[in-house]
CSV table of C-alpha atoms in Angstrom, one decimal:
chain,number,residue,atom,x,y,z
A,231,MET,CA,-86.4,-132.0,43.0
A,232,SER,CA,-88.4,-128.9,43.4
A,233,LYS,CA,-89.6,-127.8,46.7
A,234,ARG,CA,-93.4,-129.0,45.6
A,235,ALA,CA,-91.9,-132.1,44.7
A,236,ALA,CA,-90.2,-132.6,47.9
A,237,SER,CA,-93.2,-131.4,49.7
A,238,THR,CA,-95.3,-133.9,47.8
A,239,ALA,CA,-92.9,-137.0,48.5
A,240,ALA,CA,-92.7,-136.2,52.2
A,241,SER,CA,-96.6,-136.0,52.8
A,242,ALA,CA,-98.0,-137.9,50.1
A,243,ASN,CA,-101.2,-136.2,51.0
A,244,ALA,CA,-103.9,-136.1,48.4
A,245,SER,CA,-105.7,-133.3,49.9
A,246,SER,CA,-103.7,-130.7,48.0
A,247,ALA,CA,-103.9,-131.2,44.2
A,248,PRO,CA,-100.9,-129.8,42.4
A,249,LYS,CA,-101.3,-127.1,39.5
A,250,ARG,CA,-101.2,-129.4,36.4
A,251,ALA,CA,-99.1,-128.9,33.1
A,252,ARG,CA,-101.0,-127.8,30.0
A,253,ALA,CA,-100.8,-129.8,26.7
A,254,SER,CA,-98.5,-128.0,24.0
A,255,PRO,CA,-100.1,-126.5,21.0
A,256,LYS,CA,-100.5,-129.4,18.2
A,257,SER,CA,-97.9,-129.3,15.3
A,258,ASP,CA,-98.7,-127.9,12.2
A,259,ALA,CA,-96.9,-130.4,10.1
A,260,LYS,CA,-99.0,-132.4,7.6
A,261,ASP,CA,-98.3,-135.8,5.9
A,262,ASP,CA,-99.6,-136.9,2.9
A,263,ALA,CA,-100.8,-140.0,4.4
A,264,PRO,CA,-103.7,-139.9,7.0
A,265,ARG,CA,-102.2,-139.9,10.6
A,266,SER,CA,-103.3,-141.6,13.6
A,267,PRO,CA,-104.6,-139.4,16.1
A,268,ALA,CA,-102.3,-141.1,18.5
A,269,ALA,CA,-99.0,-140.1,16.5
A,270,PRO,CA,-96.7,-137.8,18.0
A,271,THR,CA,-97.3,-134.0,17.6
A,272,GLY,CA,-93.4,-133.1,17.4
A,273,VAL,CA,-93.6,-131.8,20.8
A,274,ASP,CA,-92.0,-134.1,23.5
A,275,HIS,CA,-92.8,-134.1,27.1
A,276,VAL,CA,-91.2,-135.3,30.4
A,277,ALA,CA,-92.9,-135.3,34.1
A,278,PRO,CA,-93.4,-131.6,35.2
A,279,ASP,CA,-91.0,-130.5,38.2
A,280,TRP,CA,-93.8,-130.8,40.8
A,281,VAL,CA,-94.1,-134.5,40.2
A,282,PRO,CA,-91.5,-136.3,42.6
A,283,ARG,CA,-88.5,-137.9,41.7
A,284,ASN,CA,-88.3,-140.2,44.8
A,285,LYS,CA,-86.8,-143.8,44.2
A,286,GLU,CA,-88.4,-145.5,47.6
A,287,LEU,CA,-91.8,-144.8,49.4
A,288,PRO,CA,-91.8,-141.6,51.3
A,289,LYS,CA,-90.5,-141.6,54.9
A,290,GLY,CA,-93.1,-141.1,57.9
A,291,THR,CA,-96.6,-141.3,57.8
A,292,LEU,CA,-98.7,-141.8,54.6
A,293,SER,CA,-102.0,-140.0,54.7
A,294,PHE,CA,-104.6,-139.3,52.1
A,295,ALA,CA,-108.0,-137.5,52.1
A,296,ARG,CA,-111.1,-139.8,52.4
A,297,PRO,CA,-113.7,-140.2,49.6
A,298,GLN,CA,-116.8,-138.1,49.9
A,299,GLU,CA,-119.6,-140.0,52.1
A,300,GLY,CA,-121.2,-142.5,50.0
A,301,ASP,CA,-118.2,-143.1,47.5
A,302,VAL,CA,-116.6,-146.4,47.1
A,303,ARG,CA,-112.7,-146.1,46.8
A,304,MET,CA,-111.0,-148.4,44.2
A,305,VAL,CA,-107.1,-148.4,43.5
A,306,ILE,CA,-105.3,-150.2,40.9
A,307,TRP,CA,-101.6,-150.8,41.2
A,308,ASN,CA,-99.2,-152.9,39.1
A,309,ILE,CA,-96.9,-154.3,41.8
A,310,THR,CA,-94.4,-156.0,39.6
A,311,SER,CA,-94.7,-159.1,42.1
A,312,LEU,CA,-96.2,-159.3,45.4
A,313,LYS,CA,-93.1,-160.7,47.0
A,314,SER,CA,-90.8,-157.8,46.0
A,315,SER,CA,-93.4,-155.2,46.8
A,316,ASP,CA,-94.2,-156.6,50.0
A,317,ALA,CA,-90.5,-155.9,51.1
A,318,LYS,CA,-90.5,-152.5,49.6
A,319,GLY,CA,-93.7,-151.1,51.6
A,320,LEU,CA,-96.7,-152.7,49.9
A,321,MET,CA,-99.0,-152.5,53.0
A,322,ARG,CA,-97.9,-149.0,54.2
A,323,TYR,CA,-99.7,-147.8,51.3
A,324,ILE,CA,-102.4,-150.1,51.2
A,325,LYS,CA,-103.3,-149.7,54.9
A,326,ALA,CA,-103.0,-145.5,54.4
A,327,GLU,CA,-105.1,-145.6,51.5
A,328,ASP,CA,-107.5,-148.2,52.7
A,329,PRO,CA,-109.5,-148.8,49.5
A,330,ASP,CA,-112.8,-150.8,49.4
A,331,VAL,CA,-111.6,-152.6,46.1
A,332,LEU,CA,-107.9,-153.2,45.3
A,333,ILE,CA,-106.9,-154.4,41.9
A,334,LEU,CA,-103.3,-155.7,41.7
A,335,SER,CA,-101.5,-156.5,38.5
A,336,GLU,CA,-98.3,-158.5,37.8
A,337,THR,CA,-98.7,-160.2,40.9
A,338,LYS,CA,-96.5,-163.2,39.8
A,339,VAL,CA,-98.2,-165.5,42.6
A,340,ASN,CA,-98.4,-169.1,41.8
A,341,ALA,CA,-101.2,-169.9,44.1
A,342,PRO,CA,-103.6,-167.7,46.1
A,343,PRO,CA,-101.3,-166.5,49.0
A,344,ALA,CA,-101.7,-166.5,52.5
A,345,HIS,CA,-101.2,-162.7,53.4
A,346,ALA,CA,-101.8,-161.6,56.9
A,347,GLY,CA,-101.9,-158.1,55.8
A,348,LEU,CA,-104.5,-158.3,52.9
A,349,ASP,CA,-106.3,-161.0,54.7
A,350,ALA,CA,-106.9,-158.6,57.5
A,351,ILE,CA,-108.5,-156.0,55.4
A,352,TYR,CA,-110.3,-157.9,52.3
A,353,ALA,CA,-112.6,-160.5,53.2
A,354,HIS,CA,-113.2,-161.4,49.4
A,355,GLN,CA,-110.2,-162.2,47.3
A,356,TYR,CA,-109.8,-163.4,43.8
A,357,TRP,CA,-106.5,-164.4,42.4
A,358,GLY,CA,-106.1,-164.9,38.6
A,359,ILE,CA,-103.1,-167.2,38.0
A,360,GLY,CA,-101.6,-168.5,34.6
A,361,GLU,CA,-100.0,-171.6,33.6
A,362,LYS,CA,-96.5,-170.2,33.6
A,363,LYS,CA,-95.2,-170.0,37.0
A,364,GLY,CA,-93.8,-166.5,38.2
A,365,TYR,CA,-95.6,-164.9,35.3
A,366,ALA,CA,-98.3,-162.1,34.9
A,367,GLY,CA,-101.0,-162.4,37.6
A,368,VAL,CA,-104.0,-160.2,38.4
A,369,ALA,CA,-106.2,-160.0,41.6
A,370,VAL,CA,-109.3,-158.2,42.6
A,371,LEU,CA,-109.7,-157.9,46.4
A,372,SER,CA,-112.9,-156.6,47.9
A,373,LYS,CA,-114.6,-155.6,51.2
A,374,THR,CA,-118.0,-156.2,49.7
A,375,LYS,CA,-118.8,-159.8,48.1
A,376,PRO,CA,-119.8,-159.6,44.5
A,377,SER,CA,-122.6,-161.7,43.0
A,378,GLU,CA,-120.4,-163.0,40.1
A,379,VAL,CA,-116.5,-163.6,39.2
A,380,HIS,CA,-115.4,-164.7,36.0
A,381,TYR,CA,-111.5,-165.4,35.1
A,382,GLY,CA,-109.7,-164.8,31.9
A,383,LEU,CA,-110.9,-163.1,28.7
A,384,PRO,CA,-113.3,-165.0,26.6
A,385,GLY,CA,-112.2,-165.7,23.2
A,386,PHE,CA,-108.4,-165.1,24.1
A,387,HIS,CA,-106.9,-168.5,23.8
A,388,ASP,CA,-103.6,-168.0,25.4
A,389,PRO,CA,-102.2,-169.7,28.5
A,390,SER,CA,-101.7,-166.4,30.2
A,391,SER,CA,-105.7,-165.6,29.9
A,392,ARG,CA,-106.6,-166.3,33.3
A,393,ALA,CA,-103.8,-164.3,34.6
A,394,ARG,CA,-104.7,-161.3,33.0
A,395,MET,CA,-108.5,-160.6,33.6
A,396,ILE,CA,-110.9,-161.1,36.2
A,397,THR,CA,-114.7,-159.6,35.8
A,398,VAL,CA,-116.1,-159.2,39.1
A,399,VAL,CA,-120.1,-158.5,39.0
A,400,PHE,CA,-121.3,-156.4,41.9
A,401,PRO,CA,-125.2,-155.7,42.0
A,402,HIS,CA,-124.6,-152.1,40.5
A,403,THR,CA,-121.4,-152.2,38.8
A,404,VAL,CA,-119.3,-154.5,36.9
A,405,VAL,CA,-115.4,-154.2,37.3
A,406,VAL,CA,-113.0,-155.6,34.9
A,407,GLY,CA,-109.6,-155.8,36.4
A,408,THR,CA,-106.7,-156.2,34.0
A,409,TYR,CA,-103.1,-156.9,33.1
A,410,ALA,CA,-103.1,-156.5,29.4
A,411,VAL,CA,-100.8,-158.2,27.0
A,412,ASN,CA,-97.8,-156.4,26.1
A,413,ALA,CA,-96.3,-156.0,22.6
A,414,GLY,CA,-93.2,-157.0,23.8
A,415,ASP,CA,-89.5,-156.2,22.9
A,416,GLN,CA,-89.2,-155.3,19.2
A,417,LEU,CA,-93.1,-155.7,18.9
A,418,LYS,CA,-92.6,-159.6,18.9
A,419,THR,CA,-96.0,-160.3,20.6
A,420,LEU,CA,-97.8,-157.5,18.8
A,421,ASP,CA,-99.9,-159.9,16.9
A,422,ASN,CA,-101.2,-161.5,20.0
A,423,LYS,CA,-101.8,-158.0,21.3
A,424,MET,CA,-104.2,-157.5,18.7
A,425,ARG,CA,-105.7,-161.0,19.3
A,426,TRP,CA,-106.2,-159.4,22.9
A,427,ASN,CA,-108.0,-156.3,21.6
A,428,ASP,CA,-110.4,-158.2,19.5
A,429,ALA,CA,-111.5,-160.2,22.5
A,430,LEU,CA,-111.7,-157.5,24.8
A,431,GLU,CA,-113.8,-155.5,22.4
A,432,LYS,CA,-116.6,-158.4,22.4
A,433,HIS,CA,-116.2,-158.9,26.1
A,434,LEU,CA,-116.8,-155.4,27.2
A,435,GLN,CA,-119.8,-155.2,24.8
A,436,THR,CA,-121.2,-158.0,26.8
A,437,TYR,CA,-121.8,-155.6,29.7
A,438,ALA,CA,-122.7,-152.6,27.7
A,439,ASP,CA,-126.1,-152.5,29.5
A,440,ARG,CA,-124.6,-152.4,32.9
A,441,ASP,CA,-122.3,-149.7,34.7
A,442,LEU,CA,-119.0,-150.7,33.5
A,443,ILE,CA,-115.4,-150.1,34.6
A,444,TRP,CA,-112.4,-151.5,33.0
A,445,CYS,CA,-109.1,-150.9,34.9
A,446,GLY,CA,-105.6,-151.8,35.6
A,447,ASP,CA,-102.4,-151.9,33.7
A,448,LEU,CA,-103.5,-151.6,30.1
A,449,ASN,CA,-100.2,-151.6,28.4
A,450,VAL,CA,-101.0,-148.8,25.9
A,451,VAL,CA,-101.2,-144.9,26.0
A,452,TRP,CA,-103.9,-142.6,24.4
A,453,ASP,CA,-101.5,-140.0,22.8
A,454,ASP,CA,-98.0,-138.5,23.0
A,455,ARG,CA,-99.2,-136.7,26.3
A,456,ASP,CA,-99.0,-139.9,28.1
A,457,LEU,CA,-95.3,-140.8,27.5
A,458,ALA,CA,-91.9,-139.2,27.5
A,459,GLY,CA,-90.0,-138.7,24.4
A,460,ALA,CA,-93.0,-139.9,22.3
A,461,SER,CA,-91.2,-138.9,18.4
A,462,LYS,CA,-88.7,-141.5,19.3
A,463,LYS,CA,-90.8,-144.1,20.4
A,464,TRP,CA,-93.8,-144.2,18.0
A,465,ASN,CA,-94.2,-147.7,16.1
A,466,LYS,CA,-90.9,-148.7,17.8
A,467,SER,CA,-91.9,-149.2,21.6
A,468,ALA,CA,-94.7,-151.5,22.8
A,469,GLY,CA,-97.7,-149.4,24.0
A,470,TYR,CA,-97.2,-146.7,21.6
A,471,THR,CA,-97.9,-148.0,18.0
A,472,GLU,CA,-99.9,-147.1,15.6
A,473,ALA,CA,-101.8,-150.6,15.6
A,474,GLU,CA,-102.1,-150.5,19.3
A,475,CYS,CA,-103.3,-147.0,19.9
A,476,ASP,CA,-105.8,-147.4,17.1
A,477,ALA,CA,-107.0,-150.7,18.1
A,478,HIS,CA,-107.4,-149.0,21.7
A,479,ARG,CA,-109.5,-146.1,20.4
A,480,ARG,CA,-111.5,-148.6,18.4
A,481,VAL,CA,-112.4,-150.7,21.4
A,482,LEU,CA,-113.4,-147.7,23.5
A,483,GLY,CA,-115.6,-146.3,20.5
A,484,ALA,CA,-117.3,-149.5,20.1
A,485,THR,CA,-118.0,-149.9,23.8
A,486,GLU,CA,-118.7,-146.2,24.6
A,487,MET,CA,-116.2,-146.1,27.1
A,488,GLN,CA,-113.8,-143.1,28.2
A,489,ASP,CA,-110.8,-142.7,30.1
A,490,ALA,CA,-112.0,-141.4,33.5
A,491,TRP,CA,-108.8,-139.8,34.4
A,492,ARG,CA,-108.3,-138.0,31.1
A,493,VAL,CA,-111.9,-136.8,31.4
A,494,LEU,CA,-111.2,-135.2,34.7
A,495,HIS,CA,-107.8,-133.8,33.6
A,496,PRO,CA,-108.3,-133.0,30.1
A,497,GLU,CA,-105.2,-130.6,29.8
A,498,ALA,CA,-102.7,-132.6,31.8
A,499,VAL,CA,-99.3,-133.4,30.3
A,500,GLY,CA,-96.7,-135.7,31.5
A,501,GLU,CA,-98.5,-137.5,34.5
A,502,TYR,CA,-97.2,-141.0,34.3
A,503,THR,CA,-97.9,-144.1,36.2
A,504,TYR,CA,-94.9,-146.2,35.3
A,505,TYR,CA,-91.2,-145.1,35.4
A,506,GLY,CA,-89.0,-147.9,34.4
A,507,TRP,CA,-86.4,-149.2,36.9
A,508,ARG,CA,-83.6,-148.9,34.1
A,509,GLY,CA,-82.0,-145.8,32.7
A,510,ASN,CA,-82.7,-143.6,35.6
A,511,CYS,CA,-86.3,-142.8,34.4
A,512,ARG,CA,-87.9,-141.8,37.6
A,513,ALA,CA,-85.3,-139.3,38.4
A,514,ARG,CA,-85.5,-138.0,34.5
A,515,GLY,CA,-89.3,-137.9,34.5
A,516,ALA,CA,-89.5,-140.3,31.7
A,517,GLY,CA,-92.5,-142.4,32.2
A,518,TRP,CA,-95.5,-143.6,30.6
A,519,ARG,CA,-99.6,-143.3,31.7
A,520,ILE,CA,-100.6,-146.9,30.7
A,521,ASP,CA,-102.7,-147.8,34.2
A,522,THR,CA,-106.1,-146.1,34.4
A,523,PHE,CA,-109.8,-146.5,34.8
A,524,ILE,CA,-112.1,-146.7,31.6
A,525,ALA,CA,-115.8,-146.2,32.1
A,526,ASN,CA,-118.9,-146.6,29.9
A,527,ALA,CA,-121.6,-143.9,29.6
A,528,ARG,CA,-123.5,-145.3,32.6
A,529,ALA,CA,-120.7,-145.5,35.0
A,530,LEU,CA,-118.7,-142.4,34.0
A,531,PRO,CA,-120.6,-139.9,36.0
A,532,ARG,CA,-120.4,-141.7,39.0
A,533,ILE,CA,-116.6,-141.4,39.2
A,534,THR,CA,-116.4,-138.5,41.5
A,535,ALA,CA,-112.4,-138.2,41.3
A,536,CYS,CA,-109.5,-140.0,39.7
A,537,GLU,CA,-105.8,-139.4,40.6
A,538,ILE,CA,-102.4,-140.9,40.3
A,539,ARG,CA,-100.4,-141.2,43.8
A,540,HIS,CA,-97.3,-139.6,42.3
A,541,ALA,CA,-95.3,-140.0,45.5
A,542,ILE,CA,-95.9,-143.7,45.9
A,543,TYR,CA,-92.9,-144.8,44.0
A,544,GLY,CA,-90.5,-147.6,44.9
A,545,ALA,CA,-92.5,-150.6,46.0
A,546,SER,CA,-93.2,-150.9,42.4
A,547,ASP,CA,-92.0,-149.2,39.2
A,548,HIS,CA,-95.8,-148.5,38.9
A,549,LEU,CA,-97.8,-146.0,40.7
A,550,PRO,CA,-101.2,-146.6,42.1
A,551,VAL,CA,-104.1,-144.9,40.5
A,552,VAL,CA,-107.3,-144.1,42.7
A,553,ALA,CA,-110.9,-143.6,41.4
A,554,ASP,CA,-113.8,-142.9,44.0
A,555,VAL,CA,-117.0,-144.2,42.6
A,556,ARG,CA,-120.4,-142.9,43.9
A,557,GLY,CA,-121.8,-146.2,45.6
A,558,PRO,CA,-122.9,-148.5,46.0
A,559,LEU,CA,-121.2,-151.0,43.8
């Protein structure tokens, strides 16, 4: 671990932004067939040296710079199960960050939980739970009461739909919290992922005339800057196939939405939000950036900051991602 990484892991302080890696030049290689814009360029990446390699939450006090006056702080976090993350420091981070809206994915709860820590912060809680016990799950927790809450993805006829999406309508902003379908080992559920994308496009278009933020674990990357070892994973690993990446681009194009993190960090490479437990991925800097905030043209200018909490690893194999949104919601 570099001195910078050690410092970041120890303090977890968002006030000092690290110098970011720049994208490598595109490959000059040409194919006879048209290439997907997401296809690997031939230059593989890992996380830069300044990204921490810690495997548990940093010791000591966690502290983060507060949002600008008038901004609302939102956090997305795949917690890989409420029960397991709770035992590994879930509330240490949430209390330190103190987001106004918290979107959790892969909660794996079978009923809305009675959780003293979360209940003390969030008066308004919405838990999306599927038919299969201990599987998937999404939740939106808010200090402000929304005007409408809708569970599931309309048109996606799957038993897990309710556990994968919650649409929360605030007076000025629509927030769609998501735990997207995964294409699965050996891409065995890729067809279901395509059906998900078709339904998703229609659902997001429903709110085209509103300020819209779609966020959570999207289980897809934009291009090879967002995963390690891209050339070996193209069309082999869920989340980085031509079918998924092109469908993701189609959805964003049809809804006039953009990845807020990428807009604010256009040249960043190797800044990941997920490092699998297996294969020593965290230590090797071998991750994926699959958790993010996507905003339409109306909402994007309101996102004043969007950051990955690189040091907050260990309570989950995903990292929280923070967005500050010019309020009110």
